[in-house]
């Protein structure tokens, strides 16, 4: 009697969740095949990204704070070692109170022009006796005083007021200065004038200067002041006596011990190939995983689109190495994430963001780590929001609101840490907004060059006034109406199973454009008269004509630069279906004719969207041909037979559509059919009256 392992009962709810997760994670369709040269090029770029990301570790010290000491060290001599940690802390504490401000000359010119305009307005008021709106409120005494002045006296008074403003501006004007302080300062500057002239001039100066500033921060001078203060207060040092124990083997190395070891030359900074190789392989694994995730979530991913994701990742890593501490995670991470999320989908944008965050060569600690996490959170919000935007106007709003929200969030969190002045958050927000705006302007070029399929571009291509669709409606009106009917069926079907509705609708509009090469060969464009296939009387030639509408459709797709996901609808909506009518004719003449000659060349649908279109194409004519008395159950039975036939023929093998989704599609198609055959009220039409000549 054999032993049996005990079975552990699994709650039904957990089992259902596990099965649901497996269904969700199962690939919906196999990824598209890449040529060998394309795969090699992607691998080379992955290696280049890994090389740049791991570059800082080529000269990584063999010791660092926090690691366990490999040996015991005692000070070989007496020395005073600079305490780098205390020095950096002192520098950070001084930053908020050591900002040097200088006079901004453009602001001075703007304020001087404002005063000149007010003085000129007073002069014009004196030149005309007609009442007019005055720039300042004048008392009767001041108005009489102004009218008693001749031109030379008025010019001298204006010159004194201008000189007083210039003296006040040369000392610097703080933005928060109270109005009373400005009045006192202006009165003191005009003390040589009479009472009326002094009071009027002071009011003019206060009116032009109140709430204004002519100061700006100078980073270079601020840094010099910090260094000067540090020099005055003394550089913090660590006093080390000969023979003092620096670190014991097996103990953690603290920051002060690291400074002492570095001072005595015990920290090796020569290249460490093994350490670099480890980080190189780690970076290579991250980039390779990112490409696999992109292909997992976008099975139609092209090599040039993978190159776009890798190229942006390479640019971000290169800019960070170049800018070092000046690199802004918000500026470097958010725009590429938004671009890729628009063109490749939210999941692909988040995959790129995860790779870029993991490869960011700084530790996730301290203030820089907090800024990186804030940038990653903002980019994640941008990726999710990009998948919901349907117009460029909405993307423009996102490009305006995102920087504002990011700078507000950073300011609140950095303020809470007591160090808000270390970064120019406003400049960062303006730079981020500018990059997002530039991305919106360049988006059409990027979409065309890399074959990206954004939601906005889908909606633009679905415009019925597009040249190719307009040509289809004029040259093949029957096919155009057939296209609109199928688009309605496919759109409802896509909505019922959670497929991409916009992609299905746009793909349905272009799936039969190949019939433009000979509209008269297709029954929906034939008027009353003989069918040209009857005159041709050659089933092989007729089958070639049907196949030609697929080949010509692909040619037109290349000519009109349709994106690849849309061009895939042209051959995949026919798959490898059998041309049953002409195959039957050929078998009547020669029973040995192989069936393969009367099948479309395919490929079969490789996505849920193209499969939905194939099924809608097969059901459209059958639904329209149902008699008026058909009930809903009969319509469902007919649609189910057509869909089951497609599945048994192997057309849905690579589409990712299962039987449960087929049932949802059946119900969706019948709902559209019910809307198509709605009843109408017969309106009485009066008989036409006859009029005598």
XYZ file of C-alpha atoms in Angstrom:
693
model
C 0.000 0.000 0.000
C 1.601 3.248 -1.160
C 1.867 6.408 0.812
C -0.160 9.425 -0.273
C 0.814 12.986 0.452
C -1.741 14.829 2.569
C -3.820 17.294 0.608
C -4.150 20.842 1.871
C -7.647 22.254 1.362
C -7.674 25.478 -0.633
C -10.537 27.926 -0.084
C -12.745 28.218 -3.128
C -12.428 32.001 -3.189
C -8.623 31.811 -3.348
C -8.864 29.164 -6.050
C -11.155 31.388 -8.132
C -8.790 34.330 -7.681
C -5.834 32.172 -8.755
C -7.618 30.969 -11.892
C -8.714 34.517 -12.707
C -5.122 35.686 -12.359
C -3.886 32.917 -14.645
C -6.445 33.894 -17.286
C -5.415 37.523 -16.992
C -1.705 36.718 -17.240
C -2.009 34.280 -20.122
C -0.684 35.879 -23.330
C -3.556 36.948 -25.498
C -1.609 36.385 -28.693
C 1.900 35.346 -29.677
C 4.338 38.210 -30.235
C 5.278 39.113 -33.778
C 8.428 37.546 -35.183
C 11.494 39.758 -35.572
C 14.201 39.334 -38.129
C 17.568 38.178 -36.850
C 19.227 41.513 -37.621
C 16.500 43.402 -35.758
C 16.891 41.184 -32.707
C 20.665 41.639 -32.801
C 20.288 45.428 -33.025
C 17.950 45.479 -30.012
C 20.403 43.357 -28.016
C 23.277 45.709 -28.894
C 21.306 48.717 -27.679
C 20.409 46.826 -24.489
C 24.113 46.200 -23.906
C 24.873 49.876 -24.561
C 22.268 50.945 -21.992
C 23.746 48.483 -19.485
C 27.228 49.830 -20.185
C 26.208 53.437 -19.512
C 24.179 52.498 -16.435
C 27.047 50.539 -14.888
C 29.742 53.091 -15.779
C 29.989 54.627 -12.256
C 31.009 51.247 -10.842
C 34.147 51.083 -12.987
C 35.851 53.262 -10.341
C 33.847 52.223 -7.281
C 35.861 52.214 -4.026
C 36.426 48.843 -2.422
C 35.166 50.249 0.887
C 32.152 52.415 1.635
C 30.185 53.525 4.695
C 27.870 50.853 6.023
C 29.789 47.785 4.853
C 31.638 45.455 7.228
C 35.352 46.154 7.597
C 37.489 43.353 6.082
C 40.422 44.127 8.410
C 41.388 46.013 11.563
C 43.052 49.400 11.016
C 44.922 51.684 13.413
C 46.026 55.221 12.537
C 49.645 55.112 11.251
C 50.263 58.748 12.276
C 48.657 61.788 13.833
C 46.462 63.757 11.438
C 43.484 66.124 11.139
C 40.988 64.548 8.716
C 38.217 66.547 7.066
C 34.808 65.297 8.258
C 32.979 65.184 4.907
C 29.635 64.266 6.487
C 29.667 67.193 8.924
C 30.899 69.490 6.157
C 27.981 68.515 3.884
C 25.484 68.908 6.726
C 26.799 72.398 7.447
C 26.581 73.263 3.783
C 22.959 72.067 3.593
C 21.996 74.015 6.719
C 23.474 77.185 5.270
C 21.675 76.929 1.936
C 18.306 78.437 2.992
C 19.938 81.477 4.629
C 22.832 82.143 2.273
C 21.014 82.971 -0.931
C 22.692 85.990 -2.534
C 20.399 88.326 -4.465
C 21.450 90.884 -7.056
C 19.611 93.678 -8.848
C 17.836 92.519 -11.996
C 18.298 95.166 -14.693
C 15.294 94.094 -16.851
C 13.061 94.499 -13.790
C 14.563 97.970 -13.205
C 13.769 99.005 -16.767
C 10.200 97.747 -16.447
C 9.593 99.729 -13.252
C 11.181 102.851 -14.722
C 8.942 102.606 -17.784
C 5.905 102.338 -15.503
C 6.874 105.556 -13.693
C 7.535 107.332 -16.994
C 4.054 106.413 -18.210
C 2.453 107.918 -15.104
C 4.482 111.126 -15.326
C 3.595 111.463 -19.018
C -0.062 110.985 -18.157
C 0.148 113.847 -15.629
C 1.833 116.060 -18.236
C -0.909 115.273 -20.763
C -3.545 116.089 -18.136
C -1.934 119.501 -17.600
C -1.686 120.136 -21.351
C -5.480 119.816 -21.784
C -8.084 121.498 -19.644
C -10.651 118.786 -20.341
C -11.474 116.466 -17.417
C -10.005 112.964 -17.788
C -9.156 109.895 -15.727
C -6.136 110.758 -13.555
C -3.333 108.212 -12.933
C -3.247 109.149 -9.236
C -5.733 110.797 -6.954
C -4.809 114.496 -6.755
C -5.985 116.909 -4.145
C -7.203 120.340 -5.187
C -4.094 121.903 -3.682
C -1.773 119.567 -5.619
C -3.718 120.187 -8.827
C -3.355 123.964 -8.380
C 0.310 123.492 -7.567
C 0.887 121.536 -10.767
C -0.863 124.171 -12.860
C 1.329 126.912 -11.369
C 4.481 125.137 -12.589
C 5.997 126.137 -15.875
C 7.542 123.577 -18.235
C 11.047 123.866 -16.769
C 9.818 123.460 -13.199
C 7.651 120.485 -14.163
C 10.604 118.860 -15.942
C 12.831 119.427 -12.891
C 10.216 117.868 -10.587
C 9.860 114.829 -12.858
C 13.632 114.446 -12.992
C 13.830 114.453 -9.178
C 11.141 111.781 -8.945
C 12.949 109.591 -11.478
C 16.259 110.011 -9.657
C 14.594 109.071 -6.373
C 13.211 105.893 -7.942
C 16.639 105.060 -9.368
C 18.258 105.443 -5.930
C 15.630 103.217 -4.330
C 16.035 100.562 -7.019
C 19.812 100.581 -6.748
C 19.496 99.511 -3.094
C 17.217 96.598 -4.005
C 13.475 96.344 -3.612
C 12.127 93.490 -1.464
C 8.787 92.063 -2.666
C 7.155 91.979 0.768
C 7.963 95.554 1.817
C 4.974 97.291 3.422
C 3.362 100.344 1.878
C 4.183 102.490 4.897
C 7.885 101.675 4.624
C 7.811 102.612 0.945
C 6.126 105.944 1.723
C 8.784 106.791 4.325
C 11.618 105.825 1.980
C 10.171 107.802 -0.939
C 9.563 110.882 1.262
C 13.164 110.800 2.463
C 14.429 110.561 -1.117
C 12.352 113.656 -2.096
C 13.084 115.812 0.960
C 14.470 118.679 -1.186
C 11.092 119.235 -2.875
C 8.168 121.284 -1.624
C 5.428 119.651 0.410
C 3.046 119.261 -2.542
C 5.776 117.988 -4.874
C 7.149 115.618 -2.235
C 3.748 114.142 -1.393
C 2.756 113.695 -5.031
C 6.113 112.200 -5.995
C 6.028 109.796 -3.035
C 2.596 108.560 -4.037
C 3.785 107.972 -7.613
C 6.780 105.985 -6.368
C 4.678 103.889 -4.000
C 2.145 103.180 -6.733
C 4.846 101.895 -9.105
C 6.971 99.998 -6.554
C 4.496 98.484 -4.090
C 4.399 94.672 -4.385
C 7.250 94.676 -6.927
C 10.828 93.424 -6.695
C 13.961 93.929 -8.743
C 16.029 91.203 -7.087
C 17.016 87.778 -8.386
C 19.078 84.951 -6.920
C 22.669 84.478 -8.091
C 23.723 80.803 -7.649
C 27.436 81.507 -8.175
C 27.585 84.240 -5.544
C 25.494 82.119 -3.183
C 27.989 79.268 -3.477
C 30.891 81.631 -2.821
C 29.168 82.941 0.262
C 28.617 79.427 1.550
C 32.287 78.597 1.059
C 33.274 81.841 2.788
C 31.051 81.089 5.783
C 32.446 77.585 6.008
C 35.979 78.989 5.923
C 35.135 81.546 8.621
C 33.528 78.958 10.898
C 36.283 76.483 10.197
C 36.185 73.208 8.304
C 35.033 70.381 10.605
C 37.850 67.901 11.162
C 38.438 64.620 12.957
C 41.473 64.593 15.260
C 43.361 61.311 14.880
C 46.307 60.297 17.055
C 48.897 57.771 16.033
C 47.808 54.273 17.034
C 44.104 55.127 17.440
C 41.741 52.331 16.426
C 39.978 53.396 13.221
C 37.845 50.321 12.575
C 37.794 46.734 13.799
C 37.417 43.769 11.481
C 33.776 42.736 11.138
C 32.379 46.061 12.371
C 30.356 48.387 10.164
C 32.335 51.284 8.702
C 30.775 54.618 9.663
C 31.176 57.861 7.725
C 33.974 59.215 9.961
C 35.956 55.980 9.785
C 35.613 56.013 5.991
C 37.024 59.559 5.861
C 40.020 58.481 7.966
C 40.640 55.393 5.824
C 40.431 57.521 2.694
C 42.840 60.059 4.192
C 45.484 57.398 4.789
C 45.023 55.941 1.278
C 43.420 52.688 2.421
C 40.413 53.055 0.096
C 41.159 51.544 -3.293
C 39.559 53.527 -6.144
C 41.047 51.609 -9.038
C 38.714 49.937 -11.547
C 37.051 46.815 -10.209
C 36.064 44.678 -13.211
C 34.139 42.098 -11.194
C 32.000 44.702 -9.421
C 31.355 46.451 -12.721
C 30.482 43.161 -14.414
C 27.899 42.408 -11.734
C 26.176 45.753 -12.208
C 26.471 45.440 -15.987
C 24.702 42.073 -15.961
C 22.089 43.455 -13.577
C 21.414 46.423 -15.882
C 21.338 44.111 -18.899
C 18.757 41.934 -17.160
C 16.623 44.993 -16.379
C 16.667 46.242 -19.980
C 16.039 42.751 -21.366
C 13.098 42.269 -19.005
C 11.715 45.627 -20.084
C 11.803 44.580 -23.757
C 10.098 41.277 -22.906
C 7.387 43.138 -20.995
C 6.865 45.470 -23.925
C 6.432 42.493 -26.237
C 4.184 40.772 -23.682
C 1.759 43.681 -23.429
C 2.043 44.750 -27.074
C 2.417 41.666 -29.202
C 2.654 43.733 -32.403
C 5.697 45.602 -31.061
C 8.087 46.501 -33.869
C 11.888 46.615 -33.471
C 11.926 50.378 -34.103
C 9.464 50.865 -31.239
C 11.678 48.833 -28.925
C 14.574 51.011 -30.123
C 12.584 54.097 -29.126
C 12.103 52.794 -25.581
C 15.756 51.784 -25.286
C 16.951 55.045 -26.850
C 15.049 57.170 -24.354
C 16.402 54.994 -21.536
C 19.934 55.478 -22.867
C 19.428 59.244 -23.085
C 18.167 59.417 -19.496
C 21.165 57.458 -18.189
C 23.600 59.562 -20.212
C 22.091 62.844 -19.035
C 22.233 61.708 -15.437
C 25.909 60.822 -15.716
C 26.614 64.173 -17.369
C 24.595 66.362 -14.990
C 25.321 64.289 -11.868
C 23.696 66.030 -8.860
C 21.998 68.597 -11.106
C 19.933 65.885 -12.828
C 16.233 66.274 -12.078
C 14.353 62.954 -11.847
C 11.074 64.753 -12.547
C 12.349 66.256 -15.820
C 14.093 63.081 -17.001
C 11.420 60.494 -16.153
C 8.015 62.077 -16.752
C 8.179 63.124 -20.483
C 9.449 59.756 -21.840
C 6.912 57.862 -19.724
C 4.082 60.009 -21.058
C 5.267 59.583 -24.671
C 5.579 55.784 -24.457
C 2.299 55.415 -22.583
C 0.523 57.318 -25.377
C 2.126 55.385 -28.199
C 2.501 51.866 -26.766
C -0.035 51.774 -23.948
C -0.093 52.371 -20.216
C 1.489 49.009 -19.368
C 4.460 49.681 -21.666
C 4.925 53.169 -20.213
C 4.941 51.753 -16.681
C 7.412 49.037 -17.715
C 9.789 51.698 -19.049
C 9.356 53.744 -15.879
C 10.179 50.743 -13.705
C 13.364 50.070 -15.693
C 14.459 53.726 -15.623
C 13.858 53.944 -11.865
C 15.764 50.727 -11.151
C 18.714 51.870 -13.264
C 18.892 55.336 -11.689
C 22.424 55.243 -10.215
C 21.742 56.781 -6.803
C 20.636 55.095 -3.563
C 16.990 55.444 -2.581
C 17.806 57.301 0.612
C 17.899 60.894 1.728
C 16.533 63.831 -0.170
C 17.575 62.589 -3.626
C 15.832 59.302 -3.040
C 12.666 61.140 -2.036
C 12.770 63.217 -5.224
C 13.217 60.072 -7.309
C 10.209 58.442 -5.671
C 8.126 61.584 -6.233
C 9.176 61.655 -9.888
C 8.287 57.960 -10.302
C 4.871 58.547 -8.718
C 4.212 61.537 -10.994
C 5.310 59.589 -14.064
C 3.036 56.711 -13.046
C 0.086 59.079 -12.833
C 1.033 60.460 -16.260
C 1.152 56.945 -17.748
C -2.285 56.050 -16.385
C -3.774 59.388 -17.476
C -2.251 59.113 -20.972
C -4.226 55.941 -21.640
C -7.482 57.824 -21.025
C -6.783 60.892 -23.158
C -8.663 60.910 -26.453
C -7.789 64.312 -27.940
C -4.720 66.492 -28.167
C -6.606 69.154 -26.207
C -6.837 66.777 -23.250
C -3.124 66.012 -23.590
C -2.427 69.755 -23.592
C -4.374 70.120 -20.360
C -2.368 67.244 -18.892
C 0.891 68.923 -19.957
C -0.186 72.063 -18.081
C -1.635 70.474 -14.942
C 1.033 67.805 -14.436
C 3.992 70.166 -13.808
C 1.873 72.296 -11.486
C 0.796 69.315 -9.424
C 4.346 67.929 -9.369
C 5.915 71.171 -8.117
C 3.207 71.587 -5.476
C 3.715 68.036 -4.207
C 7.496 68.455 -4.104
C 7.230 71.775 -2.313
C 4.932 70.337 0.353
C 7.148 67.314 1.047
C 10.439 69.189 0.891
C 8.990 71.906 3.109
C 8.120 69.225 5.626
C 11.762 68.109 5.625
C 12.894 71.638 6.342
C 14.956 71.957 3.123
C 12.741 73.546 0.480
C 15.323 75.988 -0.815
C 17.783 73.508 -2.240
C 16.045 73.203 -5.568
C 14.494 75.766 -7.861
C 11.139 74.017 -8.068
C 9.546 76.700 -10.228
C 12.282 76.434 -12.863
C 11.979 72.659 -12.769
C 8.216 72.893 -13.317
C 8.679 75.328 -16.220
C 11.283 73.063 -17.816
C 9.031 70.027 -17.378
C 6.067 71.876 -18.877
C 8.201 73.036 -21.802
C 9.382 69.499 -22.531
C 5.812 68.181 -22.411
C 4.654 70.935 -24.776
C 7.525 70.183 -27.148
C 6.597 66.509 -26.991
C 3.032 67.337 -28.034
C 4.302 69.391 -30.969
C 6.694 66.653 -32.105
C 4.285 63.790 -31.384
C 2.977 63.483 -34.991
C 6.547 63.153 -36.308
C 7.454 60.580 -33.663
C 4.241 58.648 -34.346
C 4.985 58.495 -38.067
C 8.693 57.640 -37.760
C 8.307 54.938 -35.106
C 4.857 53.696 -36.124
C 3.258 54.541 -32.782
C -0.492 54.144 -32.430
C -1.746 56.780 -30.000
C -5.392 57.168 -29.088
C -5.403 60.603 -30.674
C -3.993 59.312 -33.940
C -6.592 56.538 -34.052
C -9.397 59.062 -33.741
C -7.818 61.260 -36.411
C -7.512 58.323 -38.823
C -11.170 57.437 -38.184
C -12.246 60.782 -39.658
C -14.394 59.957 -42.706
C -12.908 62.944 -44.528
C -9.472 61.299 -44.664
C -8.322 60.976 -48.314
C -8.405 57.174 -48.461
C -11.819 56.883 -46.803
C -13.179 59.681 -48.955
C -11.949 57.867 -52.039
C -13.586 54.640 -50.833
C -16.952 56.373 -50.356
C -16.830 57.874 -53.869
C -15.384 54.998 -55.911
C -16.892 52.045 -54.014
C -20.026 53.318 -52.234
C -21.394 49.827 -51.624
C -18.171 48.741 -49.950
C -18.191 51.946 -47.901
C -21.691 51.293 -46.567
C -20.725 47.666 -45.880
C -17.697 49.010 -43.961
C -19.859 51.284 -41.795
C -22.168 48.395 -40.935
C -19.272 46.144 -39.947
C -17.715 48.960 -37.910
C -20.897 49.173 -35.850
C -20.961 45.426 -35.225
C -17.246 45.202 -34.424
C -17.337 48.205 -32.108
C -20.147 46.714 -30.020
C -18.372 43.354 -29.952
C -15.103 44.920 -28.800
C -16.914 46.798 -26.073
C -18.563 43.602 -24.815
C -15.273 41.723 -24.232
C -13.090 44.679 -23.202
C -11.042 44.947 -26.408
C -9.714 48.194 -27.881
C -12.851 49.858 -29.236
C -11.043 52.705 -31.005
C -8.623 50.333 -32.741
C -11.467 48.057 -33.906
C -13.533 50.965 -35.207
C -10.635 52.501 -37.133
C -9.395 49.148 -38.434
C -12.896 48.293 -39.665
C -12.986 51.477 -41.734
C -9.807 50.492 -43.605
C -10.127 46.706 -43.811
C -11.626 46.635 -47.341
C -9.801 49.547 -49.000
C -8.158 47.017 -51.328
C -11.471 46.710 -53.219
C -10.657 50.075 -54.788
C -8.539 48.230 -57.358
C -11.754 46.880 -58.945
C -14.988 47.760 -57.123
C -17.195 46.198 -59.824
C -15.905 42.694 -58.962
C -17.622 42.773 -55.550
C -21.337 42.277 -55.234
C -22.054 45.224 -52.926
C -20.890 47.603 -55.699
C -22.696 45.864 -58.549
C -25.802 47.489 -59.886
C -28.495 45.666 -61.785
C -26.953 43.657 -64.564
C -24.612 40.757 -65.189
C -22.026 39.776 -62.631
C -18.527 40.162 -64.176
C -17.508 36.867 -62.535
C -20.171 35.119 -64.654
C -18.645 36.561 -67.807
C -15.170 35.610 -66.644
C -16.314 32.018 -65.990
C -12.991 31.059 -64.375
C -13.095 30.175 -60.663
C -9.298 30.345 -60.406
C -9.203 33.871 -61.807
C -12.097 34.912 -59.589
C -10.265 33.561 -56.532
C -7.176 35.513 -57.570
C -9.301 38.690 -57.769
C -10.561 38.117 -54.231
C -7.023 37.593 -52.969
C -5.937 40.702 -54.861
C -8.181 42.912 -52.754
C -6.051 41.916 -49.748
C -2.756 42.488 -51.563
C -3.909 45.826 -52.980
C -5.161 46.835 -49.524
C -1.700 46.299 -48.067
C -0.181 48.324 -50.897
C -2.576 51.190 -50.231
C -1.794 50.963 -46.504
C 1.901 51.463 -47.267
C 1.141 54.264 -49.720
C -1.038 56.169 -47.245
C 1.307 55.332 -44.340
C -1.214 53.536 -42.188
C 0.283 52.239 -38.935
C 1.026 48.544 -38.822
C -1.734 47.682 -36.291
C -4.268 49.113 -38.757
C -2.674 47.464 -41.777
C -2.936 44.094 -39.978
C -6.725 44.284 -40.242
C -6.523 44.001 -44.042
C -5.164 40.424 -44.347
C -6.249 39.130 -40.942
C -9.939 39.903 -41.364
C -9.966 37.212 -44.086
C -7.382 34.972 -42.428
C -7.170 31.697 -44.351
C -10.898 31.454 -44.995
C -12.142 29.333 -47.878
C -13.633 31.029 -50.951
C -16.515 28.598 -50.870
C -18.492 29.711 -53.949
C -15.605 29.546 -56.395
C -14.163 26.434 -54.751
C -17.514 24.712 -55.365
C -17.418 25.790 -59.014
C -13.893 24.456 -59.414
C -14.794 21.118 -57.790
C -17.727 20.698 -60.182
C -15.261 20.908 -63.069
C -12.402 18.992 -61.460
C -13.025 17.092 -58.189
C -9.277 16.813 -57.544
C -8.719 20.569 -57.175
C -6.891 21.171 -53.849
C -8.736 23.279 -51.335
C -5.599 25.307 -50.532
C -5.832 27.098 -53.877
C -9.140 28.614 -52.816
C -8.116 29.896 -49.403
C -6.860 33.345 -48.544
C -3.146 33.490 -47.805
C -3.687 34.882 -44.293
C -2.350 35.172 -41.694
C -5.148 34.226 -39.347
C -6.155 36.860 -36.768
C -3.347 37.460 -34.273
C -5.265 39.792 -31.977
C -8.701 39.960 -30.442
C -9.457 43.093 -32.451
C -8.789 41.561 -35.886
C -10.678 38.407 -34.852
C -13.703 40.504 -33.877
C -13.631 42.148 -37.288
C -13.464 38.755 -39.047
C -16.488 37.529 -37.098
C -18.411 40.757 -37.698
C -17.619 40.530 -41.418
C -18.990 37.012 -41.527
C -22.188 37.886 -39.657
C -23.065 41.220 -41.280
C -24.561 39.872 -44.513
C -26.306 36.995 -42.739
C -27.929 39.309 -40.194
C -29.147 41.714 -42.859
C -30.661 38.832 -44.841
C -32.823 37.548 -41.975
C -36.556 37.807 -42.707
C -38.649 40.355 -40.764
C -40.292 37.717 -38.575
C -37.021 36.352 -37.164
C -36.896 36.400 -33.365
C -33.864 36.969 -31.156
C -33.285 33.280 -30.400
C -33.149 32.407 -34.103
C -30.733 35.275 -34.774
C -28.460 34.075 -31.965
C -28.513 30.524 -33.301
C -27.516 31.721 -36.771
C -24.675 33.907 -35.427
C -23.477 31.060 -33.195
C -23.238 28.711 -36.197
C -21.088 31.207 -38.088
C -18.769 31.849 -35.142
C -18.442 28.146 -34.327
C -17.548 27.463 -37.951
C -14.768 30.056 -37.789
C -13.421 28.509 -34.598
C -13.540 24.944 -35.946
C -11.753 26.132 -39.087
C -8.827 27.263 -36.893
C -9.217 30.950 -37.665
C -9.274 31.975 -33.976
C -6.385 29.808 -32.778
C -3.952 32.722 -32.385
C -6.435 35.439 -31.489
C -6.781 34.838 -27.750
C -10.591 34.657 -27.959
C -12.176 31.817 -26.009
C -15.648 30.322 -25.995
C -16.860 32.529 -23.168
C -15.952 35.622 -25.177
C -17.649 34.124 -28.236
C -20.915 34.044 -26.316
C -20.511 37.710 -25.404
C -19.829 38.530 -29.061
C -22.969 36.672 -30.129
C -25.090 38.743 -27.795
C -23.393 41.963 -28.907
C -23.946 41.253 -32.624
C -27.605 40.430 -32.014
C -28.064 43.674 -30.067
C -26.794 45.623 -33.062
C -29.069 43.599 -35.361
C -32.069 44.489 -33.184
C -31.176 48.171 -33.493
C -30.824 47.816 -37.266
C -34.301 46.312 -37.717
C -36.222 48.696 -35.436
C -39.828 49.339 -36.441
C -40.975 52.665 -37.813
C -44.406 54.296 -37.762
C -45.984 54.527 -41.243
C -46.598 58.226 -41.788
C -49.675 59.103 -43.945
C -48.659 60.895 -47.134
C -51.378 63.202 -48.501
C -52.288 62.881 -52.148
C -50.753 65.535 -54.340
C -53.217 68.260 -55.256
C -53.699 69.103 -58.897
C -53.480 72.687 -59.986
C -55.074 73.986 -63.139
C -52.910 75.674 -65.677
